[in-house]
Short mmCIF file of C-alpha atoms in Angstrom, two decimals:
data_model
loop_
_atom_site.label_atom_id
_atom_site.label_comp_id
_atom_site.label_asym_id
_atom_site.label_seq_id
_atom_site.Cartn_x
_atom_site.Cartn_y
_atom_site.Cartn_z
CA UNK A 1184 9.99 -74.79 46.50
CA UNK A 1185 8.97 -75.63 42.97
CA UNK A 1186 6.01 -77.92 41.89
CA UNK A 1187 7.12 -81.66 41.48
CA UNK A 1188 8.63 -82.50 37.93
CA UNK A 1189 6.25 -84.99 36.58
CA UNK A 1190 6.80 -88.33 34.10
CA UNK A 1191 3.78 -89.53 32.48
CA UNK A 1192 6.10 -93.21 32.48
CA UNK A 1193 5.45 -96.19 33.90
CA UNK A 1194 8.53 -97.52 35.72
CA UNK A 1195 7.02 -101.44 35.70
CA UNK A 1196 6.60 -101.48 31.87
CA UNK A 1197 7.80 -104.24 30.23
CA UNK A 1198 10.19 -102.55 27.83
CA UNK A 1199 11.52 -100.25 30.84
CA UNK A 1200 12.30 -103.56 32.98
CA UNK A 1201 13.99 -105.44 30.45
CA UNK A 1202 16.97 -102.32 29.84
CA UNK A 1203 15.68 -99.36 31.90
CA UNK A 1204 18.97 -97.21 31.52
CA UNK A 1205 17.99 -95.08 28.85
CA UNK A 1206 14.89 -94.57 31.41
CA UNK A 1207 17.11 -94.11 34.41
CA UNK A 1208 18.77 -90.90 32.13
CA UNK A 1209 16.00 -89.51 31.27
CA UNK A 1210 14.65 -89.21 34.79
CA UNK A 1211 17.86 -88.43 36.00
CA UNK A 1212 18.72 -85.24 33.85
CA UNK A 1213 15.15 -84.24 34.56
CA UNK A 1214 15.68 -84.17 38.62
CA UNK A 1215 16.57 -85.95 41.65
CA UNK A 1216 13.14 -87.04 42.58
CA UNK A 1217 10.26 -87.18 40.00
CA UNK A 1218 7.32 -88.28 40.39
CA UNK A 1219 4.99 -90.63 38.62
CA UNK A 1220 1.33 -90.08 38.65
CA UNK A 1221 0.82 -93.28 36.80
CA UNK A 1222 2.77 -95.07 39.48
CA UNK A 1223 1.25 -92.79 42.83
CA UNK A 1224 5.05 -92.70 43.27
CA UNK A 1225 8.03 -89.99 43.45
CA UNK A 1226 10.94 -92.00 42.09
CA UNK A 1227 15.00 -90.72 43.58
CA UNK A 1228 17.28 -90.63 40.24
CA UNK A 1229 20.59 -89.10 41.72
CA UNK A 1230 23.45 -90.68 43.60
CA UNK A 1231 23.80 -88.86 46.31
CA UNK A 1232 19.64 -88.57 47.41
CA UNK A 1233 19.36 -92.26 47.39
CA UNK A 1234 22.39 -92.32 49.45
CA UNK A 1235 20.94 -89.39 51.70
CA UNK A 1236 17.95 -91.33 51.63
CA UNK A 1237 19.00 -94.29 52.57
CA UNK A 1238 20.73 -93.05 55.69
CA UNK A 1239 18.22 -91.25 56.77
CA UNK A 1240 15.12 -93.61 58.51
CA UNK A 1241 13.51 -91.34 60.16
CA UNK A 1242 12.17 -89.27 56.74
CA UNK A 1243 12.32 -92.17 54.77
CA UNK A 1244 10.79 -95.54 56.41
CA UNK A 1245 11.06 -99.08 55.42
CA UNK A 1246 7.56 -99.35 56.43
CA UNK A 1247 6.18 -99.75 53.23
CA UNK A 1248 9.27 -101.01 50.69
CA UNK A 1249 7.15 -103.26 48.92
CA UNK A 1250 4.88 -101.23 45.89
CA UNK A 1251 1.13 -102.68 47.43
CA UNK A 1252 -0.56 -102.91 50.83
CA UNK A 1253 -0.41 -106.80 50.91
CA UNK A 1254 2.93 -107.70 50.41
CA UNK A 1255 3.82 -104.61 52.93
CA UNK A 1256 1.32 -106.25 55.45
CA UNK A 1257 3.19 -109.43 55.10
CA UNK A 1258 6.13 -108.33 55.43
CA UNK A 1259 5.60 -106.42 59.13
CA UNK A 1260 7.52 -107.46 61.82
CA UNK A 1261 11.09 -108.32 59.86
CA UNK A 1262 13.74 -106.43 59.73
CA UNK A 1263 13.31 -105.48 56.33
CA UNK A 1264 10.50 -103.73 56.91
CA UNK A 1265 11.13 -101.71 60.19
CA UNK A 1266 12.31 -98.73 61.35
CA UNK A 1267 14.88 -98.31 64.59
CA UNK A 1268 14.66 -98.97 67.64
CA UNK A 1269 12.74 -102.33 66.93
CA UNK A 1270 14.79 -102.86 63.82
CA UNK A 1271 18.20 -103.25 65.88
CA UNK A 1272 17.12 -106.31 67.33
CA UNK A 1273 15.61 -107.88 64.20
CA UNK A 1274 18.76 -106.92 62.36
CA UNK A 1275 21.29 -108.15 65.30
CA UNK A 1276 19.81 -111.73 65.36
CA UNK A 1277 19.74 -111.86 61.00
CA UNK A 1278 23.31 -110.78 60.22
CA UNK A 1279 24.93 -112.67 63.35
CA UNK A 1280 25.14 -115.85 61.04
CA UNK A 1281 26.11 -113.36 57.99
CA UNK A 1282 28.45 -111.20 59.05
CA UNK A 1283 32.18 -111.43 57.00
CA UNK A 1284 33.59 -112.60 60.79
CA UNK A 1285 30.80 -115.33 60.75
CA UNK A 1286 31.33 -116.57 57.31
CA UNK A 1287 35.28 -116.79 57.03
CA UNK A 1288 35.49 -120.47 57.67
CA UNK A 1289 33.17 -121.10 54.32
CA UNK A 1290 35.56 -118.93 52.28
CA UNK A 1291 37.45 -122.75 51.37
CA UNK A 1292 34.79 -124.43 50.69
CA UNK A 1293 33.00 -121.98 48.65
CA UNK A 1294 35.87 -121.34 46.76
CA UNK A 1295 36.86 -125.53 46.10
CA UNK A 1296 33.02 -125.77 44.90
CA UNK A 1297 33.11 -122.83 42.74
CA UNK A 1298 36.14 -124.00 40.80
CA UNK A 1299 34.34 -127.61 40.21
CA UNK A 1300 31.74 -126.26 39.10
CA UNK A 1301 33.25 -124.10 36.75
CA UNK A 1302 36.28 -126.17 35.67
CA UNK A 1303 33.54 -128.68 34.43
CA UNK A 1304 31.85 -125.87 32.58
CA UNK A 1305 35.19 -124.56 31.09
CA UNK A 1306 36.01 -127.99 30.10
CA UNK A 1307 32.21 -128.80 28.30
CA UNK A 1308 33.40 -126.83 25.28
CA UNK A 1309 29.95 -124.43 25.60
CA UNK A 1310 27.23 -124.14 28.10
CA UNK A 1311 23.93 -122.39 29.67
CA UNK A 1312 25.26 -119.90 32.33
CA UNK A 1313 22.01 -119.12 33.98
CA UNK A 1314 20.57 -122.81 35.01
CA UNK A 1315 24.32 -124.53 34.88
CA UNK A 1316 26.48 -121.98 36.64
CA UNK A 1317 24.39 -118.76 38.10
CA UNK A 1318 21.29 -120.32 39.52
CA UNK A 1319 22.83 -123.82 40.85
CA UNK A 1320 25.88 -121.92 42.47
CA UNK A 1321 24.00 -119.95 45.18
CA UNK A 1322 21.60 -122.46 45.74
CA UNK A 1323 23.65 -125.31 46.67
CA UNK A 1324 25.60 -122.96 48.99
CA UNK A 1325 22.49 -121.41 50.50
CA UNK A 1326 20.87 -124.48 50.81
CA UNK A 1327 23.71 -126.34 52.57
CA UNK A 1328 24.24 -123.26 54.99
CA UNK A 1329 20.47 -122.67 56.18
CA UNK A 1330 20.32 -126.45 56.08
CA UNK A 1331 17.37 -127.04 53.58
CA UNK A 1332 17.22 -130.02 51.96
CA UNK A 1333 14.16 -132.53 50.37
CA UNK A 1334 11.71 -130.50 48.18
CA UNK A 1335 12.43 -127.10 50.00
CA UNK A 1336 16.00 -127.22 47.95
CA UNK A 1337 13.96 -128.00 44.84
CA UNK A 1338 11.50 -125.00 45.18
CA UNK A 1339 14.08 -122.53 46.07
CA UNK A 1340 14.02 -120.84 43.13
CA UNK A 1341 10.91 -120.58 42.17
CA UNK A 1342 9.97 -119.34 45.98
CA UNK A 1343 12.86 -116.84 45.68
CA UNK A 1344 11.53 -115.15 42.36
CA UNK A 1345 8.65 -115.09 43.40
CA UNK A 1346 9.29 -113.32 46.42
CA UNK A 1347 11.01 -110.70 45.21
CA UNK A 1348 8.22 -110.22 42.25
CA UNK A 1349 5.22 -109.69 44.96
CA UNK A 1350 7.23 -106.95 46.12
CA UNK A 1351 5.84 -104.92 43.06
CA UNK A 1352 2.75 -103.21 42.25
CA UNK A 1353 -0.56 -104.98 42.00
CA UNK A 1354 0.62 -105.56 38.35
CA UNK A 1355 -0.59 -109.36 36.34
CA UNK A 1356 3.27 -110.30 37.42
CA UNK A 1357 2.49 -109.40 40.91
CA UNK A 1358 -1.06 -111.27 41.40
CA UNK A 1359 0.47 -114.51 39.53
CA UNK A 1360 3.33 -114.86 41.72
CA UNK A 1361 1.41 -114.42 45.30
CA UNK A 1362 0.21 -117.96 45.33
CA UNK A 1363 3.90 -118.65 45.12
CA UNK A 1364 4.99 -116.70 47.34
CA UNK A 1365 2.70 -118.10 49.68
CA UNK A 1366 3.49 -121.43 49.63
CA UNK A 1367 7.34 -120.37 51.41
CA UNK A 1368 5.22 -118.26 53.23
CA UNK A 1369 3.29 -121.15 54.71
CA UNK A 1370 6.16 -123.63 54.63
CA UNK A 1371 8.34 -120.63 56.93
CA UNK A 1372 4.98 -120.46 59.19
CA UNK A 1373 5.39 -124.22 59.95
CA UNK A 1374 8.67 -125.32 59.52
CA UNK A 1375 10.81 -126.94 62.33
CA UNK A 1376 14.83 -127.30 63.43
CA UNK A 1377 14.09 -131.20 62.54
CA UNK A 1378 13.15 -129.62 58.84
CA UNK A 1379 16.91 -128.47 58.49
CA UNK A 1380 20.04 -130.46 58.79
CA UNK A 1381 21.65 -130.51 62.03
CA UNK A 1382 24.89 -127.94 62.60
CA UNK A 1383 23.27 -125.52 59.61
CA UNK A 1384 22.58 -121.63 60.45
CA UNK A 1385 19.35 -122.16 60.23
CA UNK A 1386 19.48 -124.54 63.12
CA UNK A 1387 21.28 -122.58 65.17
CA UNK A 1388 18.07 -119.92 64.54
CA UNK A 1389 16.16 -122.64 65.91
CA UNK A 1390 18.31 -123.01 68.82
CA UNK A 1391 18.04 -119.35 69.64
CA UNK A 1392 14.56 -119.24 69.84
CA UNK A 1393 14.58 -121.86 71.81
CA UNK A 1394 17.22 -120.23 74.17
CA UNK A 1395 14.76 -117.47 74.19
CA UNK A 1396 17.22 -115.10 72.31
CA UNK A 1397 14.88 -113.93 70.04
CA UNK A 1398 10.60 -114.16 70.19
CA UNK A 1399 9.04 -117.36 69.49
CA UNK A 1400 8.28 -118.30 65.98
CA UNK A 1401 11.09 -115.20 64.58
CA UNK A 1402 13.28 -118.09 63.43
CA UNK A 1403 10.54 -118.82 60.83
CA UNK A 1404 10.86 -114.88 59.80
CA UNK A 1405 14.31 -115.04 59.38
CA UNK A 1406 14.52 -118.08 57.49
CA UNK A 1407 11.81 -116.91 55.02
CA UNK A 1408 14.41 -113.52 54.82
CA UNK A 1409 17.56 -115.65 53.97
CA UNK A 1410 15.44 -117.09 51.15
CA UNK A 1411 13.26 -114.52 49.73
CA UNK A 1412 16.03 -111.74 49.79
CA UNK A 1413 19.75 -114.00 49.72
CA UNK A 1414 19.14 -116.45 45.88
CA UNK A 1415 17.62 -114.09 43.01
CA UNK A 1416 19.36 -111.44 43.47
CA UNK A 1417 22.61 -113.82 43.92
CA UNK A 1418 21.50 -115.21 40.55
CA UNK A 1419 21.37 -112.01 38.79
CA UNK A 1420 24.92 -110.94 40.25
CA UNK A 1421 26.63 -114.04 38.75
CA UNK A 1422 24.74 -114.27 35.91
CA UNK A 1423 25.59 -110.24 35.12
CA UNK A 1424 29.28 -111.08 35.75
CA UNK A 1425 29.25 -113.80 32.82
CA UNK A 1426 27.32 -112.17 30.72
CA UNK A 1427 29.65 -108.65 31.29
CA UNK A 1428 32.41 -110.83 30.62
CA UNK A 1429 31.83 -112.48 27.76
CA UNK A 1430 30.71 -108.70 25.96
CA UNK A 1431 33.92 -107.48 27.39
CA UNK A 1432 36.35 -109.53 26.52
CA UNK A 1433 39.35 -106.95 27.14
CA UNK A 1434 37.95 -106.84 30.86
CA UNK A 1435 37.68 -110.46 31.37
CA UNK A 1436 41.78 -110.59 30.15
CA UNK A 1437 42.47 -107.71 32.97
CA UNK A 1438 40.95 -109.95 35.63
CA UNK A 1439 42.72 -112.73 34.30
CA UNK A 1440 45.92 -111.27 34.42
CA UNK A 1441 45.81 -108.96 37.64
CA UNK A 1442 43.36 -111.69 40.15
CA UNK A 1443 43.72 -109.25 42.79
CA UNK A 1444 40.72 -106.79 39.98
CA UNK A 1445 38.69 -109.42 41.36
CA UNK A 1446 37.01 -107.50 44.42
CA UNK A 1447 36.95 -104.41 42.06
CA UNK A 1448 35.41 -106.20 39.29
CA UNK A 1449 32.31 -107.65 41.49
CA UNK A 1450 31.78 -103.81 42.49
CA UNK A 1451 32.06 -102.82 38.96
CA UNK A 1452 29.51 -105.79 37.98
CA UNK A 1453 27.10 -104.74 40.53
CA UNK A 1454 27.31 -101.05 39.66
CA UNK A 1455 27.01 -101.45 36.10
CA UNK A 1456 23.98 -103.90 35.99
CA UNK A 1457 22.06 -103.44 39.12
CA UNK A 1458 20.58 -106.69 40.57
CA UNK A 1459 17.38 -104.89 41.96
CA UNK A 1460 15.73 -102.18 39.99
CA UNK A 1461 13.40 -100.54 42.66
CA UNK A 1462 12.98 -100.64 46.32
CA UNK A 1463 10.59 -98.61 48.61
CA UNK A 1464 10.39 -96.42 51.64
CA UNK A 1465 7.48 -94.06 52.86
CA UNK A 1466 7.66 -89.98 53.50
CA UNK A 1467 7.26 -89.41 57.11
CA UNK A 1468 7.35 -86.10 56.63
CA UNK A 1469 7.57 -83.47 53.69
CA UNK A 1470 11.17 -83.71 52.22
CA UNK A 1471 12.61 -81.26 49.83
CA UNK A 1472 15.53 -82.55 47.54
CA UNK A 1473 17.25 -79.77 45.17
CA UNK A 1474 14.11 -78.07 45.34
CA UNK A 1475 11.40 -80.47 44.49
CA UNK A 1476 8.96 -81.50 47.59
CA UNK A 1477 8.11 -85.34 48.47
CA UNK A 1478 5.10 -84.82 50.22
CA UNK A 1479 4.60 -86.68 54.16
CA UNK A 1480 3.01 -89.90 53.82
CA UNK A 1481 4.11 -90.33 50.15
CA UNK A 1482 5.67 -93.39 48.70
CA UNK A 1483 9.33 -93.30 47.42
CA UNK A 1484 10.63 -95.80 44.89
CA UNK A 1485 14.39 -95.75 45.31
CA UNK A 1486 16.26 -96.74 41.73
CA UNK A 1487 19.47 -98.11 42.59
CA UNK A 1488 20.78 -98.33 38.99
CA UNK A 1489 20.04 -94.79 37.92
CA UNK A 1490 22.36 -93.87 40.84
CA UNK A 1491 24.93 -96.19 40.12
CA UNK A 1492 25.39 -94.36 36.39
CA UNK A 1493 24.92 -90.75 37.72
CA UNK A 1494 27.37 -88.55 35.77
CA UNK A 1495 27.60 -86.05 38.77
CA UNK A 1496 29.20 -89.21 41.18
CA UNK A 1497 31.10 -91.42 38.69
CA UNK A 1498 33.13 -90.51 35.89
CA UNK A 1499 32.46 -92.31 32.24
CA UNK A 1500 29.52 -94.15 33.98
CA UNK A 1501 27.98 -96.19 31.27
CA UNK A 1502 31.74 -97.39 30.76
CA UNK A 1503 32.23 -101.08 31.91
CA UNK A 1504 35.68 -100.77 33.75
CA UNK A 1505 36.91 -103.51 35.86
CA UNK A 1506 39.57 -101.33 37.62
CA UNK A 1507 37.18 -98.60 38.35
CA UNK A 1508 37.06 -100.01 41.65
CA UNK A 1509 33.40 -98.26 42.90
CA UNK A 1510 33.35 -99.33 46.62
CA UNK A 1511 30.62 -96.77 47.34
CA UNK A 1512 28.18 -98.29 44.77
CA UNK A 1513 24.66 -98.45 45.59
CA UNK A 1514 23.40 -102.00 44.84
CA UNK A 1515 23.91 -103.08 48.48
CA UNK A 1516 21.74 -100.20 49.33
CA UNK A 1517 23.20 -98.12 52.10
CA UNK A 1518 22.77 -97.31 55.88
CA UNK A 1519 21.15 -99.43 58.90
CA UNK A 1520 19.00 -101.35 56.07
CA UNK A 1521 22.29 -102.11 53.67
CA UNK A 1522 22.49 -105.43 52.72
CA UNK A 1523 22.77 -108.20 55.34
CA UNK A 1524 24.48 -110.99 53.11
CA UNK A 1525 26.92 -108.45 51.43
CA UNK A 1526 29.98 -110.50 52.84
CA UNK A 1527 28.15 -113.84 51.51
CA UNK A 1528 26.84 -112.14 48.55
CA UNK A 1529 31.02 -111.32 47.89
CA UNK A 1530 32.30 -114.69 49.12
CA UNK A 1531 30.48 -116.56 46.35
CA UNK A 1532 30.80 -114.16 43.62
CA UNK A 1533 34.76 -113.76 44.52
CA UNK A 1534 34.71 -117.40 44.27
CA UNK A 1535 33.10 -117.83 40.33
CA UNK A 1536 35.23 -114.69 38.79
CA UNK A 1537 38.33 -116.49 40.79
CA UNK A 1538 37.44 -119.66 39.25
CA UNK A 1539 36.52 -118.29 35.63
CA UNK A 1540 39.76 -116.22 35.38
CA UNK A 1541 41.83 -118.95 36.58
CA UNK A 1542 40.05 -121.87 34.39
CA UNK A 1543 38.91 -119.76 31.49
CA UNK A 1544 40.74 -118.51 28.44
CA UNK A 1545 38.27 -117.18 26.34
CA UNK A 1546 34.41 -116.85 26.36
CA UNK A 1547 31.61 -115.86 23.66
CA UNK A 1548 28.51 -115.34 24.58
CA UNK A 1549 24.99 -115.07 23.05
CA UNK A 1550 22.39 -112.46 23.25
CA UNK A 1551 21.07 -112.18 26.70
CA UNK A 1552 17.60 -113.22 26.95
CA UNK A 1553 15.60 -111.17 29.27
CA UNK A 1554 11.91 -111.29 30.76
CA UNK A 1555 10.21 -108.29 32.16
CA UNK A 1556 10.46 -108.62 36.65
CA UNK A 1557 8.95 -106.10 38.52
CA UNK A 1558 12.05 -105.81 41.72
CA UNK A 1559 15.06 -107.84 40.29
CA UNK A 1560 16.69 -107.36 37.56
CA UNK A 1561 18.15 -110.79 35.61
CA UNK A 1562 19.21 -112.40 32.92
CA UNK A 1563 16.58 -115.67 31.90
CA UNK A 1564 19.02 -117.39 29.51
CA UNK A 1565 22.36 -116.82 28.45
CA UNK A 1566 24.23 -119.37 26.32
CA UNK A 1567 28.24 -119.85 26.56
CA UNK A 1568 28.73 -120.54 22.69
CA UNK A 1569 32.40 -121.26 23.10
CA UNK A 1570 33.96 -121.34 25.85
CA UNK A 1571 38.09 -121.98 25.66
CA UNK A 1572 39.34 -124.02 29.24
CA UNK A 1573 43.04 -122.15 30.45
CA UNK B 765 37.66 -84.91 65.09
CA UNK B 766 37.24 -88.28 67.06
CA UNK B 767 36.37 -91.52 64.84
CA UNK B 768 33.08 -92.54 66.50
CA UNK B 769 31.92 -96.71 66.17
CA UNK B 770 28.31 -97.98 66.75
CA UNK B 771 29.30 -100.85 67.92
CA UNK B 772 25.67 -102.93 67.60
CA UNK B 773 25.63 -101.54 63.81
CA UNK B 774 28.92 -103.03 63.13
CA UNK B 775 29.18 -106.33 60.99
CA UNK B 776 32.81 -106.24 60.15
CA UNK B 777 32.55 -105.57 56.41
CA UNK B 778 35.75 -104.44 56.74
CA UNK B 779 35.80 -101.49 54.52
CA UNK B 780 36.71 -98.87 56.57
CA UNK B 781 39.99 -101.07 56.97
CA UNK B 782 40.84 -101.04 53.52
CA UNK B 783 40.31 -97.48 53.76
CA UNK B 784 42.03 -96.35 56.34
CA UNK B 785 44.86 -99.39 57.44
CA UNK B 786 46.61 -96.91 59.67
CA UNK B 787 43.80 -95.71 61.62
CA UNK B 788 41.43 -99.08 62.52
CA UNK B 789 41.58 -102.83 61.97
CA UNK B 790 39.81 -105.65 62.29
CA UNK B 791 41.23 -108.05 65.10
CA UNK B 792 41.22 -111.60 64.77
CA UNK B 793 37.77 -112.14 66.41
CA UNK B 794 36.70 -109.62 62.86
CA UNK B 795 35.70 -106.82 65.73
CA UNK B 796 36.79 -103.32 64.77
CA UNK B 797 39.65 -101.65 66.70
CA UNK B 798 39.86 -97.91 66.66
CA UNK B 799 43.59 -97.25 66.64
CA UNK B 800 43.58 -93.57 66.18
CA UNK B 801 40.08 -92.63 67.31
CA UNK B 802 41.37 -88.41 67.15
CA UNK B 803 42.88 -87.22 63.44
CA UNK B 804 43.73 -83.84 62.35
CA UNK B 805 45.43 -82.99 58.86
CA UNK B 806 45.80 -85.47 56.63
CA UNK B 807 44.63 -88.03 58.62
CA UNK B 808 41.22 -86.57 58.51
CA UNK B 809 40.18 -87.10 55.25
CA UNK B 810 41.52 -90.96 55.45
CA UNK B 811 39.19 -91.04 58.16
CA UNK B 812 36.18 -89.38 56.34
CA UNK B 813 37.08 -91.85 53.26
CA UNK B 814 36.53 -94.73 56.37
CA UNK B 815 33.29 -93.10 57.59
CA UNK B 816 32.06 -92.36 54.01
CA UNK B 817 32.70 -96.14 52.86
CA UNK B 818 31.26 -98.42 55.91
CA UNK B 819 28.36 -100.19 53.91
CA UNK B 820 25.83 -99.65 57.44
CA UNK B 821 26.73 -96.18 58.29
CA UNK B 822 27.97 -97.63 61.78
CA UNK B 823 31.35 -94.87 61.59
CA UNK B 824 30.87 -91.46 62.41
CA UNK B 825 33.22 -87.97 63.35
CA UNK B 826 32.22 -86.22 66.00
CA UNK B 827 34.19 -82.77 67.48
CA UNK B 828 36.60 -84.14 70.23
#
């Protein structure tokens, strides 16, 4: 067993978070894990340890997958941030409304709204993506499935950022968006079935509890879980796929011609751009990888989009390729903790590149315009210049 | 090797399906039916290709 390989980087700096790829190689050709003594934090660089790791609970726990002790606190007793047995349960009761079997009667639906929405956008001649098309998209279709409605609807977004941001470290991005990220704390602590409208999921949560299916006041949990964890990083998939798009235009005119790239294309999206840059887990015991020790009690940052472009798993990896088809990407994460609104996550995004290769002849896009987010990774602004309607 | 299912851990994703049509589908309910829970040969690896794919690790080979 060697002594751990060392970066003097840290992985929250701004320049890193607004295109950490070059970052992600670095790291990645140095070892699998490397750790950060600026960050007190071994970071996994390779495809297949985060996959190892990710399967493997009992040496890596979700305990502590937020970066400081408060948001960690918070987040105790959710699924998210358990470990099996207890996390069975927790999990059972959040994906029941989720799962692909669940959701096939919205599959219509989603799909008529989707191409409104973006037959109106291919029709306006040029457009924002981000407000117009990525960010109202997933939250009218959250919102109308968990049933919130009234100012809730209007402070999804910023509740959902700001979420996901306290999941960093105790950086200035961190400590400004707590008070945030309280108030949907506060409002999940408090709010009722007569808050949400009446045949919604998040009714039937109420119902439930009440039934005494799951503990009393877990409904609020799970709400709070569908909206910290199910809209940004939505928002960042569909904004990725326009912006991927429009800077590939030959891949956009593979889609168009062969629709049934579209499931491939989503993976392809997802791999490529990662929606979340780092998650955690905790050590529970010393773990070697190639060599290099993570010592018991340590804390792991697990960087999805490093091994999404690992060399050693996919070939040509910084190559956007629609027909690549890379089922086994790790954006969903992997394992017991893999992504609960996958099948959701895939229904809506299905839905917009169905409805942009079908409405949509041509696009050109501008620059993306990026700000620096400690856990997801997403475009701010991204303007449609031209946009030619099919 | 026998195709082993966590049942609890399933969500019906659906992948494994995809994967491996001949061996498992989802019925109409979206609950996952084994339909060749013991391969050999070639079979195998379609099954490993099932097991390696399910996004919540709830597919597993076991010896039979």
């Amino acid at each position: 067993v060697t002594a751990p390989i060392e970066s003097d980087i840290d992985i929250w700096d701004d320049a890193i978070l607004i295109d950490p790829y070059p970052t992600y190689a670095a790291l990645r050709e140095q070892a699998a894990v490397v750790h950060l003594p600026k960050n007190d934090l071994y970071v996994l660089t390779r495809y297949d340890a985060i996959r190892d790791a990710l399967g493997d609970p009992e040496s890596f726990s979700s305990t502590s997958i937020g970066f400081n002790p408060m948001v960690n606190e918070a987040l105790q007793g959710t699924s998210l941030a358990s470990d099996p047995p207890v996390h069975t349960q927790l999990r059972a009761v959040l994906s029941q409304n989720l799962t692909p079997r669940a959701l096939r009667g919205l599959k219509v639906t989603i799909d008529e709204k989707a191409d409104k929405l973006v037959g109106e956008l291919a029709d306006s001649g040029s457009f924002e993506a981000i407000d117009s098309l990525a960010r109202a998209f997933p939250i009218e279709i959250v919102a109308d499935l968990i049933g919130f409605k009234g100012h809730v609807k209007d402070n999804m977004l910023r509740w959902g950022q700001a979420a996901m941001q306290v999941i960093g470290p105790l950086n200035q991005r961190t400590q400004e968006s707590f008070p945030i990220a309280g108030e949907l704390y506060g409002w999940c602590s408090s709010v009722t079935a007569e808050d949400l409208t009446p045949g919604s999921i998040g009714r039937g949560i109420f119902d439930a509890e009440t039934r005494g299916e799951i503990p009393e006041g877990a409904a609020g949990h799970i709400i709070h879980q569908y909206l910290g964890a199910g809209v940004d990083t939505t928002i960042a998939s569909i904004g990725n796929i326009v912006a991927l798009f429009g800077r590939h235009a030959e891949q956009f005119d593979l889609v168009r011609a062969n629709p049934e790239l579209v499931p491939a294309a989503f993976a392809e999206v997802l791999r490529y751009w990662a929606p979340v840059h780092i998650w955690g887990r905790k050590a529970t015991r010393d773990v070697e990888i190639d060599g290099v020790t993570i010592p018991a009690g340590a804390q792991v940052g697990i960087l999805f989009g490093a091994g999404n472009r690992d060399p050693r798993h996919y070939e040509n990896p910084d190559t956007f390729d629609v027909a690549r088809n890379p089922v086994d990407h790790l954006s969903f994460g992997y394992g017991p903790h893999g992504c609960a609104g996958q099948g959701l996550a895939k229904l809506e995004a299905h839905a917009v590149i169905e409805a942009l290769a079908r409405r949509v002849q041509t696009l050109t896009v501008g620059d993306e315009v990026r700000e620096p987010s400690n856990i997801t990774r997403s475009i701010e602004k991204l303007q449609v210049e031209k946009v030619v309607a099919a | 090797m026998k195709i082993e299912l966590d049942r609890p851990r399933c969500e019906g994703h659906g992948l494994c399906e995809e994967a491996a049509p001949k061996l498992m589908h989802l019925d109409d309910d979206g609950e996952l039916v084994i339909d060749v829970p013991e391969v050999d040969g070639s079979e195998l690896d379609t099954a490993k290709a099932a097991v390696r794919i399910c996004p919540v690790a709830a597919l597993r080979l076991a010896a039979a």
